Tab-separated table of C-alpha atoms and ligand atoms in Angstrom:
chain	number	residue	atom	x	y	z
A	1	UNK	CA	0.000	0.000	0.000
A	2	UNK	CA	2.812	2.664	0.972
A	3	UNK	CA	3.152	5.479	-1.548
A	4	UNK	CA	6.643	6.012	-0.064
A	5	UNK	CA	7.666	3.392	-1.289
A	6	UNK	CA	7.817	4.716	-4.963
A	7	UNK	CA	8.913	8.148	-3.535
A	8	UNK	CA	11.548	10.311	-5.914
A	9	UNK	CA	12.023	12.372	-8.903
A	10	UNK	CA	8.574	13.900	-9.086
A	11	UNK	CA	7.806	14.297	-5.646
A	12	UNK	CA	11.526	16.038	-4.910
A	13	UNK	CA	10.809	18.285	-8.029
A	14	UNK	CA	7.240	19.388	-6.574
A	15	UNK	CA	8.881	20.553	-3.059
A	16	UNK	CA	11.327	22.273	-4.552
A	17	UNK	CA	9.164	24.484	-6.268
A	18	UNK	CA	7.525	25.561	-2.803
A	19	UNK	CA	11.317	25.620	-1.538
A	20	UNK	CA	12.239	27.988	-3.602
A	21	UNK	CA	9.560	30.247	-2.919
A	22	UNK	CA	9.814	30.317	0.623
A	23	UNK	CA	6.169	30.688	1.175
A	24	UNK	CA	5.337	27.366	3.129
A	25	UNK	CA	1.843	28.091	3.919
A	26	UNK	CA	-1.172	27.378	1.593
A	27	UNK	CA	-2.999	31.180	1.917
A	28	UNK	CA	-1.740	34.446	1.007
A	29	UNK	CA	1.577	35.967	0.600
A	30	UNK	CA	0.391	35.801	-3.822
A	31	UNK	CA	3.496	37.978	-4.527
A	32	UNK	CA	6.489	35.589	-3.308
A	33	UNK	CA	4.881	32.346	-5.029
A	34	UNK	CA	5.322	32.370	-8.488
A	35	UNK	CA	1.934	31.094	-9.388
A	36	UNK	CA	2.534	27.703	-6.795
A	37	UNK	CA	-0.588	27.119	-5.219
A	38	UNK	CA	0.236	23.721	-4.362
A	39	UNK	CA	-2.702	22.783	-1.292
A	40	UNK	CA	-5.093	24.372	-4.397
A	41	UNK	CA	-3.522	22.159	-7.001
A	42	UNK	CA	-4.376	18.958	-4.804
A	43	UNK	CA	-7.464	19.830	-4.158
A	44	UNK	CA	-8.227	20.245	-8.217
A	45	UNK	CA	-6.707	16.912	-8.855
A	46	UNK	CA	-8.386	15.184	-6.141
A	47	UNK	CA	-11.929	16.373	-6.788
A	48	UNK	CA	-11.031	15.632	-10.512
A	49	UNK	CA	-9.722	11.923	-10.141
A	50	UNK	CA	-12.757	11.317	-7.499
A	51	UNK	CA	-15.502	12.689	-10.002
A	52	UNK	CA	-16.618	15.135	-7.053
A	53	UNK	CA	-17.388	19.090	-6.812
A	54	UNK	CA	-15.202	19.770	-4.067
A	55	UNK	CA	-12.154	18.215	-1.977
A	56	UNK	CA	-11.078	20.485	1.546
A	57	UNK	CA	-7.555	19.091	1.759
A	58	UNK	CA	-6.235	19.254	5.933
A	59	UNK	CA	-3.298	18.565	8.202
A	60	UNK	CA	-4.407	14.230	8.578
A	61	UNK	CA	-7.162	12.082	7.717
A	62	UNK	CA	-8.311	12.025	11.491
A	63	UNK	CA	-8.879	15.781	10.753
A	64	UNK	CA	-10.141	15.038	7.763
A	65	UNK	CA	-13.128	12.967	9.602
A	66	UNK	CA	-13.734	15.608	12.593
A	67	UNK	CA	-13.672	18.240	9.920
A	68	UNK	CA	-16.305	16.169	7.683
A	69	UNK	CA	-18.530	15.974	10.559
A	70	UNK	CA	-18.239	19.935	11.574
A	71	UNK	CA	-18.935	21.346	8.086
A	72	UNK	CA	-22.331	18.995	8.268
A	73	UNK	CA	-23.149	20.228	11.434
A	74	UNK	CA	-22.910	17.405	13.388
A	75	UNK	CA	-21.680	18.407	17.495
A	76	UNK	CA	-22.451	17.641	20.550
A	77	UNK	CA	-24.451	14.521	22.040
A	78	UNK	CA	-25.152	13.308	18.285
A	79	UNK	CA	-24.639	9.479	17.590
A	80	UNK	CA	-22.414	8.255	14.891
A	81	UNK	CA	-22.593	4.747	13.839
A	82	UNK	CA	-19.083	3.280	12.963
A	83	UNK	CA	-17.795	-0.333	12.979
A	84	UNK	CA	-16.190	-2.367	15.744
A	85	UNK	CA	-12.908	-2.776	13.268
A	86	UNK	CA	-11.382	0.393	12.331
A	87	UNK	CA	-8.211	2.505	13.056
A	88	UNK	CA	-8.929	4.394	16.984
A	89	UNK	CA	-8.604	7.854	14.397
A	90	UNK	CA	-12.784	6.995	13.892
A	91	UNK	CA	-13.563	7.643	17.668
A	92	UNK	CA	-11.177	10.435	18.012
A	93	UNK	CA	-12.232	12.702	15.579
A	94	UNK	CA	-16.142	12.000	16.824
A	95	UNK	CA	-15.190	12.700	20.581
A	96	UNK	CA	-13.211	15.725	19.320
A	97	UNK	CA	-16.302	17.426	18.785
A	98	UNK	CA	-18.376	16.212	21.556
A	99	UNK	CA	-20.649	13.379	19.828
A	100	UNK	CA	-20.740	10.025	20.833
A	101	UNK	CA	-19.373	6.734	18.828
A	102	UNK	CA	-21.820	3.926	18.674
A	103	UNK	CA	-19.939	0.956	17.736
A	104	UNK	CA	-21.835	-1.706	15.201
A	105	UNK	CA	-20.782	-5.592	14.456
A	106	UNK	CA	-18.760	-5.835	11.243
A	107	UNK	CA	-19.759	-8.922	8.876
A	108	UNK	CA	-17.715	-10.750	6.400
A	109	UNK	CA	-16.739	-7.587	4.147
A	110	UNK	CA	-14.786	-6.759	7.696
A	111	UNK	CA	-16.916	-3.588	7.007
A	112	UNK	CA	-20.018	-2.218	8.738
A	113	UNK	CA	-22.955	-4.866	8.979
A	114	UNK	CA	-26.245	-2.790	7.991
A	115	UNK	CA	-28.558	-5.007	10.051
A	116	UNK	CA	-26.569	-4.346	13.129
A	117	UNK	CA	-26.983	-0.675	11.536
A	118	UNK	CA	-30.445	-0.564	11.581
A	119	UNK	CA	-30.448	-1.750	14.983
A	120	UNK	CA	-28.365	0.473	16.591
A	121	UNK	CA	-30.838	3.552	15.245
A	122	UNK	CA	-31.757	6.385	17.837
A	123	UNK	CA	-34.056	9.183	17.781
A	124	UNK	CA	-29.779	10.829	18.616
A	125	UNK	CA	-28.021	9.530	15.539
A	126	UNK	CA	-27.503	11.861	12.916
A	127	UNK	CA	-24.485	10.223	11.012
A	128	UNK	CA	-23.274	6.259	9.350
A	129	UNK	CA	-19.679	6.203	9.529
A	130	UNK	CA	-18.558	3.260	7.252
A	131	UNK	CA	-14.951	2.222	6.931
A	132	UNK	CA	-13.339	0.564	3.901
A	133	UNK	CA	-10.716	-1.286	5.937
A	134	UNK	CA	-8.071	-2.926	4.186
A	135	UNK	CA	-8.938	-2.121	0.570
A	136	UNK	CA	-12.296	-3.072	0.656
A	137	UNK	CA	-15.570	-1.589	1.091
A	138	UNK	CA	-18.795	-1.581	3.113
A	139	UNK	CA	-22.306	-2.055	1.512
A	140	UNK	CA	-22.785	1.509	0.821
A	141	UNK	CA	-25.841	0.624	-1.467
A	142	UNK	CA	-27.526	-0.875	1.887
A	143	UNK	CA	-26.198	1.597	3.956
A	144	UNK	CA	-27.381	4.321	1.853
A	145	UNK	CA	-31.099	3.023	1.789
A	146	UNK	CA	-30.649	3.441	5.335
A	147	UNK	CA	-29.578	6.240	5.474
A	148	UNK	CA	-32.616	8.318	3.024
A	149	UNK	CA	-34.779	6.084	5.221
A	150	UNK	CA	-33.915	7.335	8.525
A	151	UNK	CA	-32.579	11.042	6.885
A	152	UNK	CA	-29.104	10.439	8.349
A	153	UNK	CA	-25.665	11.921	6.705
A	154	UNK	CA	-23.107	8.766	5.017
A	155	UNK	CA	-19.710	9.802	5.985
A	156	UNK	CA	-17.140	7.399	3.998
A	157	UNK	CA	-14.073	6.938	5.830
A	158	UNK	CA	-12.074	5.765	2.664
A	159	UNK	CA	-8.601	6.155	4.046
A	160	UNK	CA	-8.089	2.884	3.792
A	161	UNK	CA	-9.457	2.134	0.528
A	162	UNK	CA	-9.023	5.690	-2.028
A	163	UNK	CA	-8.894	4.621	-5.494
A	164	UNK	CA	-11.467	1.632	-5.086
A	165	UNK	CA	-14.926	2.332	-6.743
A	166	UNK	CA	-18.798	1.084	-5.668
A	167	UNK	CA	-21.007	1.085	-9.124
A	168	UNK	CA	-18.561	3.136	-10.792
A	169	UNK	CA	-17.969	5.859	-8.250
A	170	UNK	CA	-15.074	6.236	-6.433
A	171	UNK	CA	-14.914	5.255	-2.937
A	172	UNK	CA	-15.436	8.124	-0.792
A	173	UNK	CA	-18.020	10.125	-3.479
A	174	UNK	CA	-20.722	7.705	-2.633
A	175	UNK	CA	-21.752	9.333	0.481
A	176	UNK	CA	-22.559	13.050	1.444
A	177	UNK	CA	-19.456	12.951	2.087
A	178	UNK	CA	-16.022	11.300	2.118
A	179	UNK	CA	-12.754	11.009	4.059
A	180	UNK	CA	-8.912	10.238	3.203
A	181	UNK	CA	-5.882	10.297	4.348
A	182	UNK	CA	-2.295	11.040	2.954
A	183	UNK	CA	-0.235	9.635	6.049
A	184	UNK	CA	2.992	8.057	5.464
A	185	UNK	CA	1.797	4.785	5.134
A	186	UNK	CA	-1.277	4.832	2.564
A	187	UNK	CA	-1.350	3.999	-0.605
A	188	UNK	CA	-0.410	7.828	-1.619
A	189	UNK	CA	0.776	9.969	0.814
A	190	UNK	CA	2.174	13.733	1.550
A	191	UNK	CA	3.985	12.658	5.031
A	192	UNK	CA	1.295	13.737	6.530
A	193	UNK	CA	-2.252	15.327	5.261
A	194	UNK	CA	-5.919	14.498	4.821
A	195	UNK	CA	-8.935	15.263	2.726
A	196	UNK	CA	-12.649	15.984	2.938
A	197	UNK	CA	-14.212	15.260	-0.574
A	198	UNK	CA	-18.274	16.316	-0.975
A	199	UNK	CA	-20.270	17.450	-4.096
A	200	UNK	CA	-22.269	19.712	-0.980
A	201	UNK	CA	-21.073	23.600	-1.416
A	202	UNK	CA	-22.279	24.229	1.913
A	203	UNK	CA	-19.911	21.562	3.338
A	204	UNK	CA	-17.171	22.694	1.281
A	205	UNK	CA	-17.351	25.965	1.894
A	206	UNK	CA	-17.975	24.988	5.829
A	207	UNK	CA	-14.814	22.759	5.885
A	208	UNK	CA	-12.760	25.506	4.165
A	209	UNK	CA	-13.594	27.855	6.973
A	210	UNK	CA	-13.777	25.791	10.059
A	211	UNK	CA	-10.079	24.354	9.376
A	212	UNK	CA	-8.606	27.760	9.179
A	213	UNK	CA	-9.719	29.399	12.277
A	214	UNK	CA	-13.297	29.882	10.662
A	215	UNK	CA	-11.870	32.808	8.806
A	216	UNK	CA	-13.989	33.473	5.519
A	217	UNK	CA	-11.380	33.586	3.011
A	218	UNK	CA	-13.146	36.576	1.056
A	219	UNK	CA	-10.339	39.560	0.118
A	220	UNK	CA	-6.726	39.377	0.120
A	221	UNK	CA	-6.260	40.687	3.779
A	222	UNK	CA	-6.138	37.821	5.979
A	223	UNK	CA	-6.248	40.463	8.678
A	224	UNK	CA	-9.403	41.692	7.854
A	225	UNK	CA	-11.323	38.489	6.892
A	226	UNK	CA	-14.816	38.045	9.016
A	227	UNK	CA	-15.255	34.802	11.087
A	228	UNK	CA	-19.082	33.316	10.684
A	229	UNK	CA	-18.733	30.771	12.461
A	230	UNK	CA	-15.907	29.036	15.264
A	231	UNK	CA	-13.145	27.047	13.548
A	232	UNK	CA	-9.625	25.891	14.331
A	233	UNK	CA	-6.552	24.801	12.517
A	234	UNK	CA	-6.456	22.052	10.837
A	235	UNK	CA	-4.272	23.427	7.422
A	236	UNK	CA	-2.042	21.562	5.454
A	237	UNK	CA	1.346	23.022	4.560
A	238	UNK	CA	2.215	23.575	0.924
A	239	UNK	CA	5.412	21.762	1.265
A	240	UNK	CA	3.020	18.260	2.324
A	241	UNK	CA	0.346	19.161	-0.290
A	242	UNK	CA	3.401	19.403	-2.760
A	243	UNK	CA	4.064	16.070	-2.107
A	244	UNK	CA	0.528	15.379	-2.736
A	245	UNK	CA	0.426	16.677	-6.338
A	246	UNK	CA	3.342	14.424	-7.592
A	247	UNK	CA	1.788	11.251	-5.731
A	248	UNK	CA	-1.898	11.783	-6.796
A	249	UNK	CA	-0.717	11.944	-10.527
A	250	UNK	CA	0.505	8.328	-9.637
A	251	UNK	CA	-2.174	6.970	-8.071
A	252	UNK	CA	-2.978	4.912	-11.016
A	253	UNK	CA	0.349	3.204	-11.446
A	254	UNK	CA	0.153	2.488	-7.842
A	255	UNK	CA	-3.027	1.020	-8.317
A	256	UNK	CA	-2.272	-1.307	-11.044
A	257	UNK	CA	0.834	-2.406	-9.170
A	258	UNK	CA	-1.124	-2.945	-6.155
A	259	UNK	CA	-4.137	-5.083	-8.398
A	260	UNK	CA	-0.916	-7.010	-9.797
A	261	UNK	CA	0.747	-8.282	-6.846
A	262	UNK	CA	-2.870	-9.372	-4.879
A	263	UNK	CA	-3.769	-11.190	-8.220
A	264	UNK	CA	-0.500	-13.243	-7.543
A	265	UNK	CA	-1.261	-13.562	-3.780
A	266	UNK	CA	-5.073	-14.203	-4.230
A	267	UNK	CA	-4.497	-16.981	-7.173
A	268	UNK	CA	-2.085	-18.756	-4.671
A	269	UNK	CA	-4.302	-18.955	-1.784
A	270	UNK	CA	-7.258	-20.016	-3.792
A	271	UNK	CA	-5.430	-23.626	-4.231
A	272	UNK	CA	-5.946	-23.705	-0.439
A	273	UNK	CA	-9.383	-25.500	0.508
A	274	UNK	CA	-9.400	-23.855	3.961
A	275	UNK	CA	-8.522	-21.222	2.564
A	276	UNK	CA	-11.888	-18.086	2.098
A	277	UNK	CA	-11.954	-14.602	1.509
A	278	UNK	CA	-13.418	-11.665	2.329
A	279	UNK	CA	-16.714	-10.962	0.779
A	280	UNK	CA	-16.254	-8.214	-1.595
A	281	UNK	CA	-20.497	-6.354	-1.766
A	282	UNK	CA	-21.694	-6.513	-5.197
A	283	UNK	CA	-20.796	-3.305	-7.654
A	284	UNK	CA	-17.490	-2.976	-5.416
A	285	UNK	CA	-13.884	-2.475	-6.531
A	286	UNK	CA	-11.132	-3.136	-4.414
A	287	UNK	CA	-8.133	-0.870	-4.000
A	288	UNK	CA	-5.602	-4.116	-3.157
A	289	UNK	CA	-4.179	-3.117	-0.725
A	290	UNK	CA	-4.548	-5.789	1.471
A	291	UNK	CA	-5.472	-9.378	0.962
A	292	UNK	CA	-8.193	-10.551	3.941
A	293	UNK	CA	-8.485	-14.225	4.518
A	294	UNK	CA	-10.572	-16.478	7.117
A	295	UNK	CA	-9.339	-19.610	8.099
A	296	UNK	CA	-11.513	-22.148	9.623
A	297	UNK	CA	-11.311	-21.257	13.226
A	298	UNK	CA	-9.505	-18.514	15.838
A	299	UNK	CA	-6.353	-21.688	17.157
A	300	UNK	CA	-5.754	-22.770	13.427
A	301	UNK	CA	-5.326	-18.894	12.288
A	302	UNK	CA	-3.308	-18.144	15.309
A	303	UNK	CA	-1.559	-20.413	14.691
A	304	UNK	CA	-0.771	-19.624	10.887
A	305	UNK	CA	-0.274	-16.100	11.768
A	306	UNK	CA	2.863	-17.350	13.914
A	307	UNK	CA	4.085	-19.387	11.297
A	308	UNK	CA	4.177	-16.964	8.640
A	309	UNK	CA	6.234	-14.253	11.647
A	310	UNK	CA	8.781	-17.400	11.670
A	311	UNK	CA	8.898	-17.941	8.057
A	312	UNK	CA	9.651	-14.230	6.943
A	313	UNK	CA	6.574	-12.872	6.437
A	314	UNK	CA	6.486	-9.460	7.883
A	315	UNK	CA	3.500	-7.740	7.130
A	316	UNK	CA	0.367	-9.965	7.496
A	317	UNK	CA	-1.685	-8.909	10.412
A	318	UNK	CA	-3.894	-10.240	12.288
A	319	UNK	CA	-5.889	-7.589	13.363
A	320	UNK	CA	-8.054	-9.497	16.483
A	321	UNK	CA	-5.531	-8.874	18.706
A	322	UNK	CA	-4.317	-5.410	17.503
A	323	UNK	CA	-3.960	-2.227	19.810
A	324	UNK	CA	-5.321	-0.328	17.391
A	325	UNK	CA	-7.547	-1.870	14.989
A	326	UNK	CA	-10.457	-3.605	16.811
A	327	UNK	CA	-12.535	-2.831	19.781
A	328	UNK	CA	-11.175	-5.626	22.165
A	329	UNK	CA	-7.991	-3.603	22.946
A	330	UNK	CA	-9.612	-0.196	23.021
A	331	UNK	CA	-9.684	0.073	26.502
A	332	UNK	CA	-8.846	3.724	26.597
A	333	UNK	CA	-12.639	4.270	24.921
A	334	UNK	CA	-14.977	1.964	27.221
A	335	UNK	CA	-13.458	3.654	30.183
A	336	UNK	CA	-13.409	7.068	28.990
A	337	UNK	CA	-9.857	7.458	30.116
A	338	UNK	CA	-9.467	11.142	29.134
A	339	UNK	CA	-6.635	13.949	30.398
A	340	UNK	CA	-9.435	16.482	31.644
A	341	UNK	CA	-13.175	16.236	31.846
A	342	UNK	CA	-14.906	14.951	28.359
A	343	UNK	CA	-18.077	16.502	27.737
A	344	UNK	CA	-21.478	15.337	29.439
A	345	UNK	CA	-23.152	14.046	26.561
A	346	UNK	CA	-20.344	11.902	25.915
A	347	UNK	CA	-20.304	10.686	29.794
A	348	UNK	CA	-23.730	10.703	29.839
A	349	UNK	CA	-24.332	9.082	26.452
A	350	UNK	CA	-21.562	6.316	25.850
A	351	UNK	CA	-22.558	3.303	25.591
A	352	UNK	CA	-21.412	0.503	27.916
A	353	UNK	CA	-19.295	-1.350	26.005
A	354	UNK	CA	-17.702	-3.768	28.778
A	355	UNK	CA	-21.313	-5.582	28.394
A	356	UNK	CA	-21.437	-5.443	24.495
A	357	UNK	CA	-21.817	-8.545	23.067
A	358	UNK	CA	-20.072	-8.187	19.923
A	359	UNK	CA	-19.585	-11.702	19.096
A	360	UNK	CA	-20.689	-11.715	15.517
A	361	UNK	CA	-17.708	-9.413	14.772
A	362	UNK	CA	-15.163	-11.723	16.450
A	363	UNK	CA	-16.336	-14.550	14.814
A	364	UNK	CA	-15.048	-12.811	11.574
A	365	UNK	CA	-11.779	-11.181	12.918
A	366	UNK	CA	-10.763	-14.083	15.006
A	367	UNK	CA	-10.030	-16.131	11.464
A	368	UNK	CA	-9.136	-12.808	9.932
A	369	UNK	CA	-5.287	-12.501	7.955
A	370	UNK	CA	-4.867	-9.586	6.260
A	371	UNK	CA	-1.312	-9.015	4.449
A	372	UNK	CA	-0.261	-5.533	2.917
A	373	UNK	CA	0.347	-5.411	-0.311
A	374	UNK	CA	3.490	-3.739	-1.085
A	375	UNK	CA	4.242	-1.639	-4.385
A	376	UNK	CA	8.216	-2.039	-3.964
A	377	UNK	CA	8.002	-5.394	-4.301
A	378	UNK	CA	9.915	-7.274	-7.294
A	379	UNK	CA	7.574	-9.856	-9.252
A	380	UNK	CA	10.220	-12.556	-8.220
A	381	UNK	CA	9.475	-11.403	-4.409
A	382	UNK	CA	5.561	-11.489	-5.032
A	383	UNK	CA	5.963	-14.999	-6.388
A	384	UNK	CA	8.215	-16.341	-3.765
A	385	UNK	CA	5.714	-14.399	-0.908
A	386	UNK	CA	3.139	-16.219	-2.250
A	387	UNK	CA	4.249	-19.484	-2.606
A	388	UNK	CA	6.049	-19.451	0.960
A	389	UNK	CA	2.390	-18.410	2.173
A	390	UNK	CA	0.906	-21.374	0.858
A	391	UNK	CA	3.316	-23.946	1.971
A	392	UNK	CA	3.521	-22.502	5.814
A	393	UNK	CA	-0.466	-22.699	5.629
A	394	UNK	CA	-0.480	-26.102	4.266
A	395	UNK	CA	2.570	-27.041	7.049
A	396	UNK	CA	0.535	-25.393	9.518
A	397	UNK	CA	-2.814	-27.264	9.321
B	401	LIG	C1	-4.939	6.234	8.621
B	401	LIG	C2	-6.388	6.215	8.929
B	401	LIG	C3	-7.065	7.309	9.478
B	401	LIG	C4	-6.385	8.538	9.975
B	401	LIG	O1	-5.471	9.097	9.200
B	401	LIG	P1	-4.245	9.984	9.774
B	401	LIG	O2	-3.876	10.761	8.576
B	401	LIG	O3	-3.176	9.046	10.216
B	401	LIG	O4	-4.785	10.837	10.871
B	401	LIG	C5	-8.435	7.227	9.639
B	401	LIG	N1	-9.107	6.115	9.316
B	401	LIG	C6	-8.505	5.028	8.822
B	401	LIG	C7	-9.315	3.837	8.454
B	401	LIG	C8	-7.122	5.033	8.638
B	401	LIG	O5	-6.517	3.933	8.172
């Protein structure tokens, strides 16, 4: 997945531009730039690649999602639905405003179940929060029919997933709106840096404003620009978004290169009876980025996860007993262990999750191996990856 990896030429040439300009900083100062409007740039080529009005770029995708919810007026005491396996950056940016995460079962896309959606429903909730995880995508179809049903906003959290499509739209412009990020480890990346993409002009023009102090960007006088509503800073500097130009104009290649290497991996494990995989929802695309695999039961896939660590293979995870990545180890959330006070309607609000039964989702993430798909890799490596995958399964059962 790591845009870094394919890091040079382009990318050093795009900096240098800002470099030699001096101005670091994505607004004002028109004189000293010589026309480089980098953050702007991105946000052209962005909108344009995800067939969207408007992208907001910002400083991460975590900011990206508290942003997303903040231009749609979403605050305090609201509920947002969002899945039991995700990256913690899904509850942070909801408690960062004050509303409350309601964590949902996952199913076998490892995505947002939308029974356990329609469940979890209040008279509170205002927002669905799926996550693509791992390449892949939720039922947004489903999800969306609840969503009209119930008038509540779809938030995509695509950071995970950009470049992967749902009936021909791009992951991320399915919803009202859509979230990535450009960290240093997704699949294109500006160190770090996030993006809000919507085809709403009241949420674009919300997000614009809200992640730079609220200031109204109207004039050329930062000084004297009027402030309609709160906001704070979540900007991007020039010199990340100029990383951001070079990468986004490679997204493609990394794509393909990406699709390549999980064809090898995917065509490998399929000779493996115990071997299933993730259910991709019908009209979906994956990005590749991952390849997700269930084995038939929690010991055997412990147990294969071990054996590929011992045999070389670095970057498979399995995510059920992550820190960061599923609710088991989020003990930091269920007992609200905050540095000051958190807001009442989040005290008063959360649910208790030490009682949640959640077992449909472990039954999925307990046989759960996901492996990264790397772009630096040689075919030869791909090929020998694979093949060492499939004999340290086969040894292992
Ligand atoms: C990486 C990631 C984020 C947050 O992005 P940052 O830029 O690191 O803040 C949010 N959601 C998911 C699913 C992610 O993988």
């Amino acid at each position: 997945m790591p845009g870094f990896e394919l890091f040079g030429e382009q990318e050093r040439k795009q900096v240098q531009d800002v470099l030699d300009t001096g101005v670091l900083m994505r607004y004002g100062f028109d004189g000293m730039r010589k026309g480089h409007y980098k953050a702007l740039e991105l946000e052209k080529a962005l909108a344009a690649r995800m067939q969207v009005k408007h992208a907001q770029l910002v400083s991460s995708g975590t900011s990206a999602l508290t942003v997303a919810l903040a231009s749609a007026g979403v605050g305090a005491g609201d509920e947002i639905i969002m899945p039991t396996f995700t990256f913690v950056a899904s509850f942070e940016s909801i408690l960062a405003i004050g509303a409350v995460p309601v964590l949902v079962d996952i199913d076998d896309t490892l995505t947002l179940d939308p029974k356990a959606v329609e469940k979890a429903i209040t008279d509170k909730t205002k927002v669905i929060m799926p996550v693509h995880m791992c390449g892949s995508m939720a039922d947004l179809k489903a999800l969306k029919a609840i969503c009209v049903q119930h008038n509540l906003l779809l938030l995509e959290d695509a950071c995970q997933a950009i470049g992967g499509s749902f009936e021909n739209k791009p992951l991320g412009s399915y919803g009202d709106l859509g979230c990535f990020s450009f960290d240093y480890v997704k699949t294109i990346t500006c160190g770090e840096g996030g993006a809000i993409i919507t085809n709403n002009a009241t949420y674009k023009q919300n997000a614009d404003h809200y992640s730079d102090h609220g200031h109204d960007h109207i004039g050329n006088n930062r000084g004297a620009e009027a402030h309609p509503f709160l906001g704070y800073n979540f900007r991007i500097s020039e010199l990340n978004a100029a990383v951001g130009v070079a990468q986004i104009a490679r997204l493609d290649e990394f794509l393909a290169l990406q699709k390549r290497n999980y064809t090898i991996f995917r065509d490998a494990l399929s000779a493996v009876s115990s071997v299933t995989f993730r259910r991709v929802p019908k009209g979906g695309v994956e990005n590749y980025s991952f390849l997700s695999f269930f084995l038939p039961d929690e010991t055997t896939t412990k147990r294969v996860h071990q054996a590929f660590a011992d045999a070389g293979l670095d970057v498979c995870f399995y995510w059920y007993d992550n820190n960061w990545h599923y609710y088991r180890k989020w003990d930091h959330l269920t007992e609200l262990k905050s540095l000051g006070k958190l807001p009442q309607e989040v005290i008063n609000q959360l649910p208790d999750y030490s009682k949640a039964d959640f077992s449909n989702s472990d039954q999925w993430m307990s046989r759960t191996i996901s492996c990264l798909v790397k772009i630096g890799w040689t075919h030869e490596e791909v090929q020998h990856r694979a093949a060492l995958m499939v004999s340290t399964i086969q040894a292992t059962l």
